[in-house]
């Protein structure tokens, strides 16, 4: 069987080794709803890789900013970010979940100080990585569905 499912790209970013089924969440994080911009995006869901199934997202002519990479780490902890320049993989980075997640996830507790008018950035402490469990530094609430609280 022929391996190539989607074409190589000339310039841009390949997000590889995305947890199977999470590609659309990654697209949501990137704000690529299909309504804005004209960058070409290819998505592969549930393709077989060297170590089982995975999703892949390829974005042409665009590199990601560090905040986007941090968000992707929360939904696809094994993803790699491959920067492609002139068809070559110029850089390859593994995403990583930091020990503290600051300003990325909203607390689900409406009474949390991070949800009031106080100028307090959200902050979560990572309790475990596999599976990912995080706890609000301020009110100790643990969000159950982390992707839905990424802002
Ligand atoms: N890729 C691409 N276009 C290119 C070059 C690479 O779409 N011009 C894609 C590959 O298909 C792969 C990813 O970018 O999904 C990383 O490429 P490469 O490092 O060559 O693949 P692997 O060695 O298999 O990567 P890894 O070891 O990280 O699995
Ligand atoms: Zn809280």
PDB file of C-alpha atoms and ligand atoms in Angstrom:
ATOM      1  CA  UNK A   1       0.000   0.000   0.000  1.00  0.00           C
ATOM      2  CA  UNK A   2       1.222   3.454  -0.873  1.00  0.00           C
ATOM      3  CA  UNK A   3       2.182   5.417   2.250  1.00  0.00           C
ATOM      4  CA  UNK A   4       1.648   8.986   1.074  1.00  0.00           C
ATOM      5  CA  UNK A   5      -1.775  10.200   2.166  1.00  0.00           C
ATOM      6  CA  UNK A   6      -1.306  13.941   1.893  1.00  0.00           C
ATOM      7  CA  UNK A   7       1.241  15.781  -0.164  1.00  0.00           C
ATOM      8  CA  UNK A   8       4.499  17.203   1.195  1.00  0.00           C
ATOM      9  CA  UNK A   9       4.386  20.972   1.482  1.00  0.00           C
ATOM     10  CA  UNK A  10       6.925  23.494   0.277  1.00  0.00           C
ATOM     11  CA  UNK A  11       6.830  25.988   3.139  1.00  0.00           C
ATOM     12  CA  UNK A  12       4.910  26.098   6.374  1.00  0.00           C
ATOM     13  CA  UNK A  13       4.266  23.940   9.422  1.00  0.00           C
ATOM     14  CA  UNK A  14       3.427  20.285   9.834  1.00  0.00           C
ATOM     15  CA  UNK A  15       1.911  19.351  13.183  1.00  0.00           C
ATOM     16  CA  UNK A  16       2.578  15.629  13.349  1.00  0.00           C
ATOM     17  CA  UNK A  17       1.850  12.865  15.884  1.00  0.00           C
ATOM     18  CA  UNK A  18      -1.365  14.548  17.015  1.00  0.00           C
ATOM     19  CA  UNK A  19      -3.414  12.313  19.346  1.00  0.00           C
ATOM     20  CA  UNK A  20      -5.857  10.503  17.015  1.00  0.00           C
ATOM     21  CA  UNK A  21      -9.126  12.388  16.740  1.00  0.00           C
ATOM     22  CA  UNK A  22      -7.711  15.692  18.002  1.00  0.00           C
ATOM     23  CA  UNK A  23      -6.898  17.349  14.666  1.00  0.00           C
ATOM     24  CA  UNK A  24     -10.093  19.386  14.621  1.00  0.00           C
ATOM     25  CA  UNK A  25      -9.423  20.658  18.130  1.00  0.00           C
ATOM     26  CA  UNK A  26      -5.967  21.710  16.952  1.00  0.00           C
ATOM     27  CA  UNK A  27      -7.564  23.575  14.036  1.00  0.00           C
ATOM     28  CA  UNK A  28      -9.888  25.326  16.450  1.00  0.00           C
ATOM     29  CA  UNK A  29      -6.898  26.419  18.538  1.00  0.00           C
ATOM     30  CA  UNK A  30      -5.272  27.828  15.425  1.00  0.00           C
ATOM     31  CA  UNK A  31      -8.434  29.760  14.683  1.00  0.00           C
ATOM     32  CA  UNK A  32      -8.612  28.232  11.243  1.00  0.00           C
ATOM     33  CA  UNK A  33     -12.337  27.839  10.955  1.00  0.00           C
ATOM     34  CA  UNK A  34     -12.116  28.037   7.182  1.00  0.00           C
ATOM     35  CA  UNK A  35     -13.821  31.397   7.127  1.00  0.00           C
ATOM     36  CA  UNK A  36     -10.825  33.647   7.277  1.00  0.00           C
ATOM     37  CA  UNK A  37      -7.517  33.816   5.514  1.00  0.00           C
ATOM     38  CA  UNK A  38      -6.382  31.967   2.448  1.00  0.00           C
ATOM     39  CA  UNK A  39      -3.729  29.631   3.812  1.00  0.00           C
ATOM     40  CA  UNK A  40      -3.949  26.098   2.480  1.00  0.00           C
ATOM     41  CA  UNK A  41      -4.530  23.558   5.258  1.00  0.00           C
ATOM     42  CA  UNK A  42      -4.558  19.775   4.957  1.00  0.00           C
ATOM     43  CA  UNK A  43      -5.817  17.488   7.678  1.00  0.00           C
ATOM     44  CA  UNK A  44      -5.343  13.747   8.061  1.00  0.00           C
ATOM     45  CA  UNK A  45      -7.248  11.893  10.745  1.00  0.00           C
ATOM     46  CA  UNK A  46      -6.448   8.387  12.020  1.00  0.00           C
ATOM     47  CA  UNK A  47      -3.545   7.680   9.685  1.00  0.00           C
ATOM     48  CA  UNK A  48      -1.203   4.834  10.618  1.00  0.00           C
ATOM     49  CA  UNK A  49       2.198   6.002  11.788  1.00  0.00           C
ATOM     50  CA  UNK A  50       5.244   4.147  13.057  1.00  0.00           C
ATOM     51  CA  UNK A  51       3.700   3.924  16.524  1.00  0.00           C
ATOM     52  CA  UNK A  52      -0.008   3.516  15.842  1.00  0.00           C
ATOM     53  CA  UNK A  53      -2.651   5.941  14.673  1.00  0.00           C
ATOM     54  CA  UNK A  54      -2.213   9.683  14.596  1.00  0.00           C
ATOM     55  CA  UNK A  55      -3.636  12.879  13.120  1.00  0.00           C
ATOM     56  CA  UNK A  56      -1.631  15.369  11.057  1.00  0.00           C
ATOM     57  CA  UNK A  57      -2.290  19.046  10.260  1.00  0.00           C
ATOM     58  CA  UNK A  58      -0.306  20.846   7.542  1.00  0.00           C
ATOM     59  CA  UNK A  59      -0.497  24.615   7.244  1.00  0.00           C
ATOM     60  CA  UNK A  60       1.166  26.181   4.253  1.00  0.00           C
ATOM     61  CA  UNK A  61       3.115  29.430   4.442  1.00  0.00           C
ATOM     62  CA  UNK A  62       2.602  29.936   8.136  1.00  0.00           C
ATOM     63  CA  UNK A  63       4.636  29.359  11.291  1.00  0.00           C
ATOM     64  CA  UNK A  64       3.016  29.067  14.719  1.00  0.00           C
ATOM     65  CA  UNK A  65       3.504  31.448  17.611  1.00  0.00           C
ATOM     66  CA  UNK A  66       4.644  30.017  20.966  1.00  0.00           C
ATOM     67  CA  UNK A  67       1.237  30.516  22.577  1.00  0.00           C
ATOM     68  CA  UNK A  68      -0.415  28.384  19.901  1.00  0.00           C
ATOM     69  CA  UNK A  69       2.198  25.676  20.472  1.00  0.00           C
ATOM     70  CA  UNK A  70       1.499  25.706  24.228  1.00  0.00           C
ATOM     71  CA  UNK A  71      -2.212  25.269  23.569  1.00  0.00           C
ATOM     72  CA  UNK A  72      -1.595  22.382  21.190  1.00  0.00           C
ATOM     73  CA  UNK A  73       0.446  20.654  23.921  1.00  0.00           C
ATOM     74  CA  UNK A  74      -2.675  20.551  26.091  1.00  0.00           C
ATOM     75  CA  UNK A  75      -4.710  18.583  23.552  1.00  0.00           C
ATOM     76  CA  UNK A  76      -1.939  16.652  21.788  1.00  0.00           C
ATOM     77  CA  UNK A  77       0.940  16.076  24.221  1.00  0.00           C
ATOM     78  CA  UNK A  78       2.943  13.945  21.766  1.00  0.00           C
ATOM     79  CA  UNK A  79       2.701  16.320  18.814  1.00  0.00           C
ATOM     80  CA  UNK A  80       5.762  17.488  16.928  1.00  0.00           C
ATOM     81  CA  UNK A  81       5.976  20.863  15.240  1.00  0.00           C
ATOM     82  CA  UNK A  82       7.912  20.598  11.987  1.00  0.00           C
ATOM     83  CA  UNK A  83       8.890  23.826  10.249  1.00  0.00           C
ATOM     84  CA  UNK A  84       9.191  23.188   6.529  1.00  0.00           C
ATOM     85  CA  UNK A  85      11.339  25.418   4.333  1.00  0.00           C
ATOM     86  CA  UNK A  86      11.765  24.635   0.670  1.00  0.00           C
ATOM     87  CA  UNK A  87      10.401  21.090   1.155  1.00  0.00           C
ATOM     88  CA  UNK A  88      12.939  20.270   3.897  1.00  0.00           C
ATOM     89  CA  UNK A  89      12.215  19.818   7.613  1.00  0.00           C
ATOM     90  CA  UNK A  90      14.199  22.848   8.834  1.00  0.00           C
ATOM     91  CA  UNK A  91      13.180  22.510  12.498  1.00  0.00           C
ATOM     92  CA  UNK A  92      11.450  19.850  14.573  1.00  0.00           C
ATOM     93  CA  UNK A  93      10.151  20.546  18.077  1.00  0.00           C
ATOM     94  CA  UNK A  94       8.256  18.331  20.451  1.00  0.00           C
ATOM     95  CA  UNK A  95       5.474  20.206  22.255  1.00  0.00           C
ATOM     96  CA  UNK A  96       5.666  20.174  26.044  1.00  0.00           C
ATOM     97  CA  UNK A  97       3.262  20.830  28.864  1.00  0.00           C
ATOM     98  CA  UNK A  98       4.885  23.194  31.367  1.00  0.00           C
ATOM     99  CA  UNK A  99       4.617  22.668  35.150  1.00  0.00           C
ATOM    100  CA  UNK A 100       2.368  25.719  35.385  1.00  0.00           C
ATOM    101  CA  UNK A 101      -0.116  26.830  32.736  1.00  0.00           C
ATOM    102  CA  UNK A 102      -0.545  30.582  32.823  1.00  0.00           C
ATOM    103  CA  UNK A 103      -3.116  32.590  30.889  1.00  0.00           C
ATOM    104  CA  UNK A 104      -4.222  29.799  28.547  1.00  0.00           C
ATOM    105  CA  UNK A 105      -7.002  27.890  30.313  1.00  0.00           C
ATOM    106  CA  UNK A 106     -10.040  29.515  31.904  1.00  0.00           C
ATOM    107  CA  UNK A 107     -11.178  28.354  35.326  1.00  0.00           C
ATOM    108  CA  UNK A 108     -14.611  26.693  35.251  1.00  0.00           C
ATOM    109  CA  UNK A 109     -15.465  28.082  38.697  1.00  0.00           C
ATOM    110  CA  UNK A 110     -17.398  31.325  38.156  1.00  0.00           C
ATOM    111  CA  UNK A 111     -16.445  32.488  41.672  1.00  0.00           C
ATOM    112  CA  UNK A 112     -12.712  31.974  41.129  1.00  0.00           C
ATOM    113  CA  UNK A 113     -10.675  35.150  41.568  1.00  0.00           C
ATOM    114  CA  UNK A 114      -9.368  34.648  38.027  1.00  0.00           C
ATOM    115  CA  UNK A 115     -12.942  35.135  36.767  1.00  0.00           C
ATOM    116  CA  UNK A 116     -13.621  38.347  38.661  1.00  0.00           C
ATOM    117  CA  UNK A 117     -12.659  41.844  37.649  1.00  0.00           C
ATOM    118  CA  UNK A 118      -9.372  41.482  39.552  1.00  0.00           C
ATOM    119  CA  UNK A 119      -6.358  41.736  37.255  1.00  0.00           C
ATOM    120  CA  UNK A 120      -5.351  38.118  37.912  1.00  0.00           C
ATOM    121  CA  UNK A 121      -4.149  35.841  35.128  1.00  0.00           C
ATOM    122  CA  UNK A 122      -5.397  32.265  35.231  1.00  0.00           C
ATOM    123  CA  UNK A 123      -2.885  29.789  36.594  1.00  0.00           C
ATOM    124  CA  UNK A 124      -3.074  26.003  36.768  1.00  0.00           C
ATOM    125  CA  UNK A 125      -0.677  23.550  38.358  1.00  0.00           C
ATOM    126  CA  UNK A 126      -0.093  20.355  36.388  1.00  0.00           C
ATOM    127  CA  UNK A 127      -0.921  17.392  38.647  1.00  0.00           C
ATOM    128  CA  UNK A 128      -0.368  14.660  36.081  1.00  0.00           C
ATOM    129  CA  UNK A 129       0.563  14.473  32.413  1.00  0.00           C
ATOM    130  CA  UNK A 130      -0.778  11.064  31.334  1.00  0.00           C
ATOM    131  CA  UNK A 131      -3.647  11.660  31.572  1.00  0.00           C
ATOM    132  CA  UNK A 132      -3.384  15.426  31.787  1.00  0.00           C
ATOM    133  CA  UNK A 133      -4.849  16.715  35.041  1.00  0.00           C
ATOM    134  CA  UNK A 134      -4.529  20.323  36.102  1.00  0.00           C
ATOM    135  CA  UNK A 135      -5.689  22.222  39.172  1.00  0.00           C
ATOM    136  CA  UNK A 136      -6.481  25.907  39.533  1.00  0.00           C
ATOM    137  CA  UNK A 137      -3.813  27.590  41.652  1.00  0.00           C
ATOM    138  CA  UNK A 138      -6.425  29.923  43.160  1.00  0.00           C
ATOM    139  CA  UNK A 139      -9.521  27.820  43.858  1.00  0.00           C
ATOM    140  CA  UNK A 140      -8.215  24.248  43.332  1.00  0.00           C
ATOM    141  CA  UNK A 141     -10.957  23.414  40.830  1.00  0.00           C
ATOM    142  CA  UNK A 142      -9.871  20.735  38.334  1.00  0.00           C
ATOM    143  CA  UNK A 143     -11.425  21.244  34.884  1.00  0.00           C
ATOM    144  CA  UNK A 144     -12.728  17.976  33.443  1.00  0.00           C
ATOM    145  CA  UNK A 145     -12.758  18.904  29.782  1.00  0.00           C
ATOM    146  CA  UNK A 146      -9.563  20.922  29.410  1.00  0.00           C
ATOM    147  CA  UNK A 147      -9.810  21.606  25.630  1.00  0.00           C
ATOM    148  CA  UNK A 148     -13.186  23.303  26.066  1.00  0.00           C
ATOM    149  CA  UNK A 149     -11.616  25.769  28.528  1.00  0.00           C
ATOM    150  CA  UNK A 150      -8.734  26.840  26.309  1.00  0.00           C
ATOM    151  CA  UNK A 151      -9.225  30.429  25.274  1.00  0.00           C
TER     152      UNK A 151
HETATM  153  N1  LIG B   1       6.505  16.762   5.680  1.00  0.00           N
HETATM  154  C1  LIG B   1       5.713  17.447   4.766  1.00  0.00           C
HETATM  155  N2  LIG B   1       6.293  18.168   3.772  1.00  0.00           N
HETATM  156  C2  LIG B   1       7.630  18.211   3.631  1.00  0.00           C
HETATM  157  C3  LIG B   1       8.450  17.522   4.545  1.00  0.00           C
HETATM  158  C4  LIG B   1       7.852  16.782   5.566  1.00  0.00           C
HETATM  159  O1  LIG B   1       4.480  17.428   4.882  1.00  0.00           O
HETATM  160  N3  LIG B   1       8.150  18.923   2.627  1.00  0.00           N
HETATM  161  C5  LIG B   1       5.868  16.023   6.769  1.00  0.00           C
HETATM  162  C6  LIG B   1       6.116  14.540   6.780  1.00  0.00           C
HETATM  163  O2  LIG B   1       5.138  13.895   5.971  1.00  0.00           O
HETATM  164  C7  LIG B   1       5.938  14.178   8.237  1.00  0.00           C
HETATM  165  C8  LIG B   1       6.448  15.456   8.957  1.00  0.00           C
HETATM  166  O3  LIG B   1       6.411  16.490   7.994  1.00  0.00           O
HETATM  167  O4  LIG B   1       4.565  14.014   8.552  1.00  0.00           O
HETATM  168  C9  LIG B   1       7.843  15.305   9.491  1.00  0.00           C
HETATM  169  O5  LIG B   1       8.702  14.945   8.432  1.00  0.00           O
HETATM  170  P1  LIG B   1       9.993  14.024   8.701  1.00  0.00           P
HETATM  171  O6  LIG B   1      10.749  14.562   9.849  1.00  0.00           O
HETATM  172  O7  LIG B   1      10.691  13.857   7.405  1.00  0.00           O
HETATM  173  O8  LIG B   1       9.268  12.649   9.053  1.00  0.00           O
HETATM  174  P2  LIG B   1       9.701  11.582  10.148  1.00  0.00           P
HETATM  175  O9  LIG B   1      11.173  11.360  10.104  1.00  0.00           O
HETATM  176  O10 LIG B   1       8.802  10.392   9.977  1.00  0.00           O
HETATM  177  O11 LIG B   1       9.317  12.348  11.474  1.00  0.00           O
HETATM  178  P3  LIG B   1       9.245  11.782  12.963  1.00  0.00           P
HETATM  179  O12 LIG B   1      10.534  11.071  13.233  1.00  0.00           O
HETATM  180  O13 LIG B   1       9.062  13.029  13.793  1.00  0.00           O
HETATM  181  O14 LIG B   1       8.040  10.876  12.995  1.00  0.00           O
HETATM  182 ZN1  LIG B   2     -10.098  28.771  39.810  1.00  0.00          ZN
END
